[in-house]
mmCIF file of C-alpha atoms and ligand atoms in Angstrom:
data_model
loop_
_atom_site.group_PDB
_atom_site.id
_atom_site.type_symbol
_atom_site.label_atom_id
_atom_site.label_comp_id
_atom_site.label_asym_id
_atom_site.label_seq_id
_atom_site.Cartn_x
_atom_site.Cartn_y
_atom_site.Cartn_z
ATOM 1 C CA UNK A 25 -12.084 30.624 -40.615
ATOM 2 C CA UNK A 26 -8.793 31.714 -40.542
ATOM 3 C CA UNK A 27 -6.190 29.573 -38.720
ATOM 4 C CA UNK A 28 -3.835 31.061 -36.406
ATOM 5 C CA UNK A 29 -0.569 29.965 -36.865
ATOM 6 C CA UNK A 30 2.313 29.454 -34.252
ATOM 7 C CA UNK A 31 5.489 30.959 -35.036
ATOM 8 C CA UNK A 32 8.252 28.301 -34.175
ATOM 9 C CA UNK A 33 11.813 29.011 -33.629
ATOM 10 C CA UNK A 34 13.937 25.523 -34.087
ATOM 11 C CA UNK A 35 17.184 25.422 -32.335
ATOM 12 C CA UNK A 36 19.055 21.564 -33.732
ATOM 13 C CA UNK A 37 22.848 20.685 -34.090
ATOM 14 C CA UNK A 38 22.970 18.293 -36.608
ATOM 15 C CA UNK A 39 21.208 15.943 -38.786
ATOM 16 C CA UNK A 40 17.686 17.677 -38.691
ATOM 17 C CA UNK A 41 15.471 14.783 -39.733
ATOM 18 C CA UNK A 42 13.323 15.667 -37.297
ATOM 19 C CA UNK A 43 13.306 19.600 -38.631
ATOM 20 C CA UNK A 44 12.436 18.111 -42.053
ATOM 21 C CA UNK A 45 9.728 16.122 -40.547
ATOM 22 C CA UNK A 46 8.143 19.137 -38.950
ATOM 23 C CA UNK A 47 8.739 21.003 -42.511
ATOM 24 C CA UNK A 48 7.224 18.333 -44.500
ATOM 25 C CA UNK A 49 3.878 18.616 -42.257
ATOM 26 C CA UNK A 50 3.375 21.714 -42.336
ATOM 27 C CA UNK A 51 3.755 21.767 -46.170
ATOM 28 C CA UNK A 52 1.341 18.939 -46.331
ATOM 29 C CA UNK A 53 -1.230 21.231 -44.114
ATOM 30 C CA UNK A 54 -1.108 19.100 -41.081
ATOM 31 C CA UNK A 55 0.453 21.177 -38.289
ATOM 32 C CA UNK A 56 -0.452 24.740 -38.428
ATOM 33 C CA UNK A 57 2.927 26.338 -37.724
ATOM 34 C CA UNK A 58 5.107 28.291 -39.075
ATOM 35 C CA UNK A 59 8.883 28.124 -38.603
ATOM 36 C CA UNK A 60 10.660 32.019 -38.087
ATOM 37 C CA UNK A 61 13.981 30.647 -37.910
ATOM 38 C CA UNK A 62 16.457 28.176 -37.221
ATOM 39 C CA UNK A 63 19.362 28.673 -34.868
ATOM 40 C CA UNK A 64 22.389 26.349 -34.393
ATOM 41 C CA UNK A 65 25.797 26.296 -32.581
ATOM 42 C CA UNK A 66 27.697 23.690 -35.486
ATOM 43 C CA UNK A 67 27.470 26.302 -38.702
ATOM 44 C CA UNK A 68 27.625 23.375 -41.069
ATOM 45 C CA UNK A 69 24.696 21.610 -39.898
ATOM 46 C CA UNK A 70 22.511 19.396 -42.030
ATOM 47 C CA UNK A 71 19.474 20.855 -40.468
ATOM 48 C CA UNK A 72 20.568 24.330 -41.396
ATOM 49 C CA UNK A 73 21.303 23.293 -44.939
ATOM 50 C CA UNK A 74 17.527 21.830 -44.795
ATOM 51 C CA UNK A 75 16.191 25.290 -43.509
ATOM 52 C CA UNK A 76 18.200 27.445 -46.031
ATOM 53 C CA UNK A 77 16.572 24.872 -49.136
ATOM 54 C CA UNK A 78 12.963 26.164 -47.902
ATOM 55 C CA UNK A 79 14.473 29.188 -47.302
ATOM 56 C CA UNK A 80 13.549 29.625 -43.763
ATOM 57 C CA UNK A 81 15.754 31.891 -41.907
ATOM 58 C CA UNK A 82 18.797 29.889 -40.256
ATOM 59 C CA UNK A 83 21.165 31.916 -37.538
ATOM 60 C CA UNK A 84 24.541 30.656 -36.358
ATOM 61 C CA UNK A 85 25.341 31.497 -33.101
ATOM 62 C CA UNK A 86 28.822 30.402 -32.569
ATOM 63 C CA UNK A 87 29.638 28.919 -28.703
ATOM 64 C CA UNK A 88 33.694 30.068 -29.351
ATOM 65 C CA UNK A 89 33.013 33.591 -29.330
ATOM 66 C CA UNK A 90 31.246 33.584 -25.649
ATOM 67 C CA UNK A 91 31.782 33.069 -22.284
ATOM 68 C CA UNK A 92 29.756 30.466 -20.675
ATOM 69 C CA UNK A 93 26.480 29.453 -21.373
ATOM 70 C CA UNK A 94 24.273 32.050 -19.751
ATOM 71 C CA UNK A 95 25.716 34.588 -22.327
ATOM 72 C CA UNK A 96 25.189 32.125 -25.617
ATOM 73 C CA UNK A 97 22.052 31.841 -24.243
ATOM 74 C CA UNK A 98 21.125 35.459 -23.924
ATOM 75 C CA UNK A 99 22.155 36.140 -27.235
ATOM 76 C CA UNK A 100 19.818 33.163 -28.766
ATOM 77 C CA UNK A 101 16.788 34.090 -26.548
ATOM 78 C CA UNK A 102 17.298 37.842 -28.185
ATOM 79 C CA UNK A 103 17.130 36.320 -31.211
ATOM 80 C CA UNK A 104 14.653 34.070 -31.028
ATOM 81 C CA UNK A 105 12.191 37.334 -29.507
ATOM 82 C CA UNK A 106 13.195 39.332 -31.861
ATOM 83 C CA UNK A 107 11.810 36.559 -34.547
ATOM 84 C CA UNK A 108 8.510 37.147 -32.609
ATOM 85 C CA UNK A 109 8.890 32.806 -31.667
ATOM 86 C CA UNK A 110 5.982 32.186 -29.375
ATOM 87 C CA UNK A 111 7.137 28.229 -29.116
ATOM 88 C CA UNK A 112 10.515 27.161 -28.784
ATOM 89 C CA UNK A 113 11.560 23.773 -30.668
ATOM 90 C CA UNK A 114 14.467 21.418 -29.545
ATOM 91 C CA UNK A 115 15.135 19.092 -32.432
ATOM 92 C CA UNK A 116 18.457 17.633 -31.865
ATOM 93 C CA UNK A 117 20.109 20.323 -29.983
ATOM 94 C CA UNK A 118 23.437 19.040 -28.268
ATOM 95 C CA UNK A 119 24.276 21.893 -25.830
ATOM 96 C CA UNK A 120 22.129 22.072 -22.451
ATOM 97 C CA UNK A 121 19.847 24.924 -21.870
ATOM 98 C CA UNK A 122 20.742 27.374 -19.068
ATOM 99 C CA UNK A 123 17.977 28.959 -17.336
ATOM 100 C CA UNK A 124 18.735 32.172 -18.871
ATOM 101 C CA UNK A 125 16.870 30.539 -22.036
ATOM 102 C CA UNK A 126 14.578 28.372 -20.092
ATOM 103 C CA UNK A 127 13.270 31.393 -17.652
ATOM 104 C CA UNK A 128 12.817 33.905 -21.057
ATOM 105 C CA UNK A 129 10.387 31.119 -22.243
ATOM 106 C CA UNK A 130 8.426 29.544 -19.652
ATOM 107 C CA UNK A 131 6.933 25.733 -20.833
ATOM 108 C CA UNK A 132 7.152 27.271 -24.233
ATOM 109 C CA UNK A 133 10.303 24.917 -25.262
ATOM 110 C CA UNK A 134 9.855 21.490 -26.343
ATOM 111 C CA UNK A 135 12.379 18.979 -26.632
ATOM 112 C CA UNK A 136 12.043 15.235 -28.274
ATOM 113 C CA UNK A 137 14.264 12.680 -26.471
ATOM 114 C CA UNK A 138 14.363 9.316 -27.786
ATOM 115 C CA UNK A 139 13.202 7.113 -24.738
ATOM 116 C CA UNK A 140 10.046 6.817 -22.839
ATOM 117 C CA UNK A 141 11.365 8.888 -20.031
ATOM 118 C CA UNK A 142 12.155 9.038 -17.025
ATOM 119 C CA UNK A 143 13.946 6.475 -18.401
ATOM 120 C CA UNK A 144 17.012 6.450 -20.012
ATOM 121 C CA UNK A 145 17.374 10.477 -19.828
ATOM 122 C CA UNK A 146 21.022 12.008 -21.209
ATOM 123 C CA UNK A 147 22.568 10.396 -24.625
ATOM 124 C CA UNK A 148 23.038 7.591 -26.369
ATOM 125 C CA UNK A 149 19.986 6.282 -24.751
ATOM 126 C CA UNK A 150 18.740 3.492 -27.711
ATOM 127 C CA UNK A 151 21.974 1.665 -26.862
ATOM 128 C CA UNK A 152 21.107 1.804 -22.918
ATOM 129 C CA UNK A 153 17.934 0.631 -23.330
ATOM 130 C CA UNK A 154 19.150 -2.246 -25.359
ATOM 131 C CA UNK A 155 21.966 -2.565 -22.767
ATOM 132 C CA UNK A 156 19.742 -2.269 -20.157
ATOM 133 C CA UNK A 157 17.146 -5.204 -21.565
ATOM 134 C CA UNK A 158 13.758 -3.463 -22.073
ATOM 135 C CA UNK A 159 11.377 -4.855 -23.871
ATOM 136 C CA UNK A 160 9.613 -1.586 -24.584
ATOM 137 C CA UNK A 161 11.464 1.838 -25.380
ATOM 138 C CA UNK A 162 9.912 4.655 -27.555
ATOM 139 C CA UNK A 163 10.193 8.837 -27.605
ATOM 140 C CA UNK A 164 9.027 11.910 -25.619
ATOM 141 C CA UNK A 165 8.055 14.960 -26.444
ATOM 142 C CA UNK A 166 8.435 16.840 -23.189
ATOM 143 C CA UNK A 167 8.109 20.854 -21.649
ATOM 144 C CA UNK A 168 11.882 22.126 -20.729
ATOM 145 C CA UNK A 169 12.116 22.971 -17.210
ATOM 146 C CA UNK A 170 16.042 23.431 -15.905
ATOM 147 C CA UNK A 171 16.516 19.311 -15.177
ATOM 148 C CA UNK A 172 18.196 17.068 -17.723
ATOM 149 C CA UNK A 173 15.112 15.718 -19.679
ATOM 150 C CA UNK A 174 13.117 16.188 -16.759
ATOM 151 C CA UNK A 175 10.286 18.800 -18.051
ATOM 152 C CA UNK A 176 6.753 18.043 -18.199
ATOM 153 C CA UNK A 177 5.877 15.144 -20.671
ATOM 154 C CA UNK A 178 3.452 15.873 -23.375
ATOM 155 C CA UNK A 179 2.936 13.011 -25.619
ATOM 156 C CA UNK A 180 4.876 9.732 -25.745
ATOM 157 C CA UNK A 181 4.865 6.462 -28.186
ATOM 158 C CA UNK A 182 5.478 3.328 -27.403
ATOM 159 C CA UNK A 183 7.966 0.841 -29.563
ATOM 160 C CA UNK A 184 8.307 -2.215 -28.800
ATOM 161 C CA UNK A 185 12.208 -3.920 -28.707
ATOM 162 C CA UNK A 186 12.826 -6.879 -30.745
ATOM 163 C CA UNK A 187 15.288 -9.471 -30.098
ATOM 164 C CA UNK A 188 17.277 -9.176 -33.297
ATOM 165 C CA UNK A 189 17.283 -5.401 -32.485
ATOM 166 C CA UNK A 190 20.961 -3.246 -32.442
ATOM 167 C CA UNK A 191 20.946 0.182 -31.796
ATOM 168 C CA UNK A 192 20.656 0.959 -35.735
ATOM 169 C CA UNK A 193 17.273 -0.816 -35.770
ATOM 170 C CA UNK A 194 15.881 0.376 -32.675
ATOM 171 C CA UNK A 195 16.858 4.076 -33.143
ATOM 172 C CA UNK A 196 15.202 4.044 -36.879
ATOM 173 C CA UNK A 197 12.171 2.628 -35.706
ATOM 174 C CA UNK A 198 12.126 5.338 -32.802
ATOM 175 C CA UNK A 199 13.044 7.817 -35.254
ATOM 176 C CA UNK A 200 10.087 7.223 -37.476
ATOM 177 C CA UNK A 201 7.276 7.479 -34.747
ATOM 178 C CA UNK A 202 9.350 11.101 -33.439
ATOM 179 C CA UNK A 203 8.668 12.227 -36.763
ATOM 180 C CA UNK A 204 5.009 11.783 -36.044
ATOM 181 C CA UNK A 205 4.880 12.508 -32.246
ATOM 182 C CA UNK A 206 6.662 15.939 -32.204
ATOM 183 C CA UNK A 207 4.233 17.526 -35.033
ATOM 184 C CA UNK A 208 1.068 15.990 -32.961
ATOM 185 C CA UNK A 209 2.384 17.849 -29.847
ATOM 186 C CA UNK A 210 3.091 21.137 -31.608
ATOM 187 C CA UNK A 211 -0.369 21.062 -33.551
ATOM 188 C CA UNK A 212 -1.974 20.373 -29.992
ATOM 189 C CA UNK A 213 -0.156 23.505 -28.290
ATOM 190 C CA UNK A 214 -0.683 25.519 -31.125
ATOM 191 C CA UNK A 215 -4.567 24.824 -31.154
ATOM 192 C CA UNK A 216 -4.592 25.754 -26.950
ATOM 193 C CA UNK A 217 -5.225 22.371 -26.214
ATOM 194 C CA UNK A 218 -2.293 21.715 -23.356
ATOM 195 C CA UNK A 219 -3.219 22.160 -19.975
ATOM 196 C CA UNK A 220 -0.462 22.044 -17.787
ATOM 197 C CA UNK A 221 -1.207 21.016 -13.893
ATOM 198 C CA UNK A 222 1.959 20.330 -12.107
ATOM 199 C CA UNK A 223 3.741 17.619 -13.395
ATOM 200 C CA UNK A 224 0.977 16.536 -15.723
ATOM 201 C CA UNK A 225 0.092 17.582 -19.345
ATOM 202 C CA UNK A 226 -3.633 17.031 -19.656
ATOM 203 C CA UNK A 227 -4.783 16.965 -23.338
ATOM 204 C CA UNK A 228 -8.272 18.521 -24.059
ATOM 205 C CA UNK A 229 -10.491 17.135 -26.350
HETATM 206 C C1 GRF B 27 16.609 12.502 -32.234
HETATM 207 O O1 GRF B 27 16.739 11.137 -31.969
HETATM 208 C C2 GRF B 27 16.012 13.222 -31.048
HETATM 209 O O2 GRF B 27 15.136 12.426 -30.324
HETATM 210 C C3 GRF B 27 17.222 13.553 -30.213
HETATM 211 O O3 GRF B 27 18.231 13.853 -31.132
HETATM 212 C C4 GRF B 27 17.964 13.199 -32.365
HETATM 213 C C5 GRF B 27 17.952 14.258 -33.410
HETATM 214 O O4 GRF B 27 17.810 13.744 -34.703
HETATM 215 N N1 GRF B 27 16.936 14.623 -29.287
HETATM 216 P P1 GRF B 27 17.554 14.709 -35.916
HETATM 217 O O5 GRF B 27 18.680 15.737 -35.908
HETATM 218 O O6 GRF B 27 16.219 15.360 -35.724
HETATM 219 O O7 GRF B 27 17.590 13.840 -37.131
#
């Protein structure tokens, strides 16, 4: 049988580990996805650099040459359509979505947050959590609606916070189970197997 695969667009500002995380399982046959393009607002980006080495299409869309964010937006929504992206993929993007973008594709972005929200929603959330005392922190993989880190959550994993932790250990041992967590929830989308009711992502079996 052949499998259908969903054609991803991957918007990320910076480091891209999760982008090569997504890459590597998809290579490996384990998430049935393919990636059209990458788009990001910093042209130097590591992720881009990781994109152009598998030579998926990478876009810069530079914030300096528009006014606002509705009309950066516009133009990366364009793009992204015209790439024929059916599922939109946050993977370290810095700049907040307007609803331009968010309204164009309709709980077909995901986003990856490193917290087990609602808590701790925004940045530099590992330090918070630390701050903050909690014995359990984690990562999201949640719909983008217009809040903050406040779409529908899909999948989450747990990690537990250890008393030698600093914000270096905690975010690597975050990192590592986002790495496994964001391909899970694209391979379950991609296979029709989100139902979305409300606030709650049901998983079918
Ligand atoms: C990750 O921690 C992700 O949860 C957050 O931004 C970071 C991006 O890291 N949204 P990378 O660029 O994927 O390495």
């Amino acid at each position: 049988m052949q499998i259908k695969k969903i054609a991803l667009g991957v918007l990320a500002s910076g480091r891209g580990s999760n982008l090569q995380a997504i890459i590597d399982n998809i290579e490996a046959g384990q998430l049935d996805a393919h990636i059209r393009i990458v788009i990001s607002d910093v042209k130097d980006a590591c992720a881009m650099q990781r994109a152009a080495q598998y030579g998926i299409k990478t876009c810069f869309i530079d914030p300096k040459q528009f006014k606002g964010r509705e009309n950066y937006d516009q133009v990366v929504a364009e793009r992204l359509k015209a790439e024929g992206v059916e599922l939109v993929i946050l993977a370290g993007y810095m700049r907040i979505l307007s609803s331009t973008l968010v309204r164009e594709f309709p709980y077909r972005i995901m986003n990856i947050h490193p917290a087990l929200l609602p808590a701790f929603p925004g940045l530099h959330v590992q330090r918070k959590a630390l701050e903050y005392g909690v014995k359990f922190s984690g990562c999201t993989v949640h719909f983008v609606d217009e809040g903050l880190d406040t779409g529908p959550i899909i999948l989450q994993a747990v990690v537990p916070v250890q008393d030698d932790d600093n914000e270096e250990s905690l975010s690597a041992r975050i990192l590592e189970q986002e790495h496994k967590l964001y391909s899970r929830a694209i391979q379950l989308y991609s296979e029709g197997r989100l139902q979305i009711e409300g606030r709650r992502v049901r998983v079918e079996t």
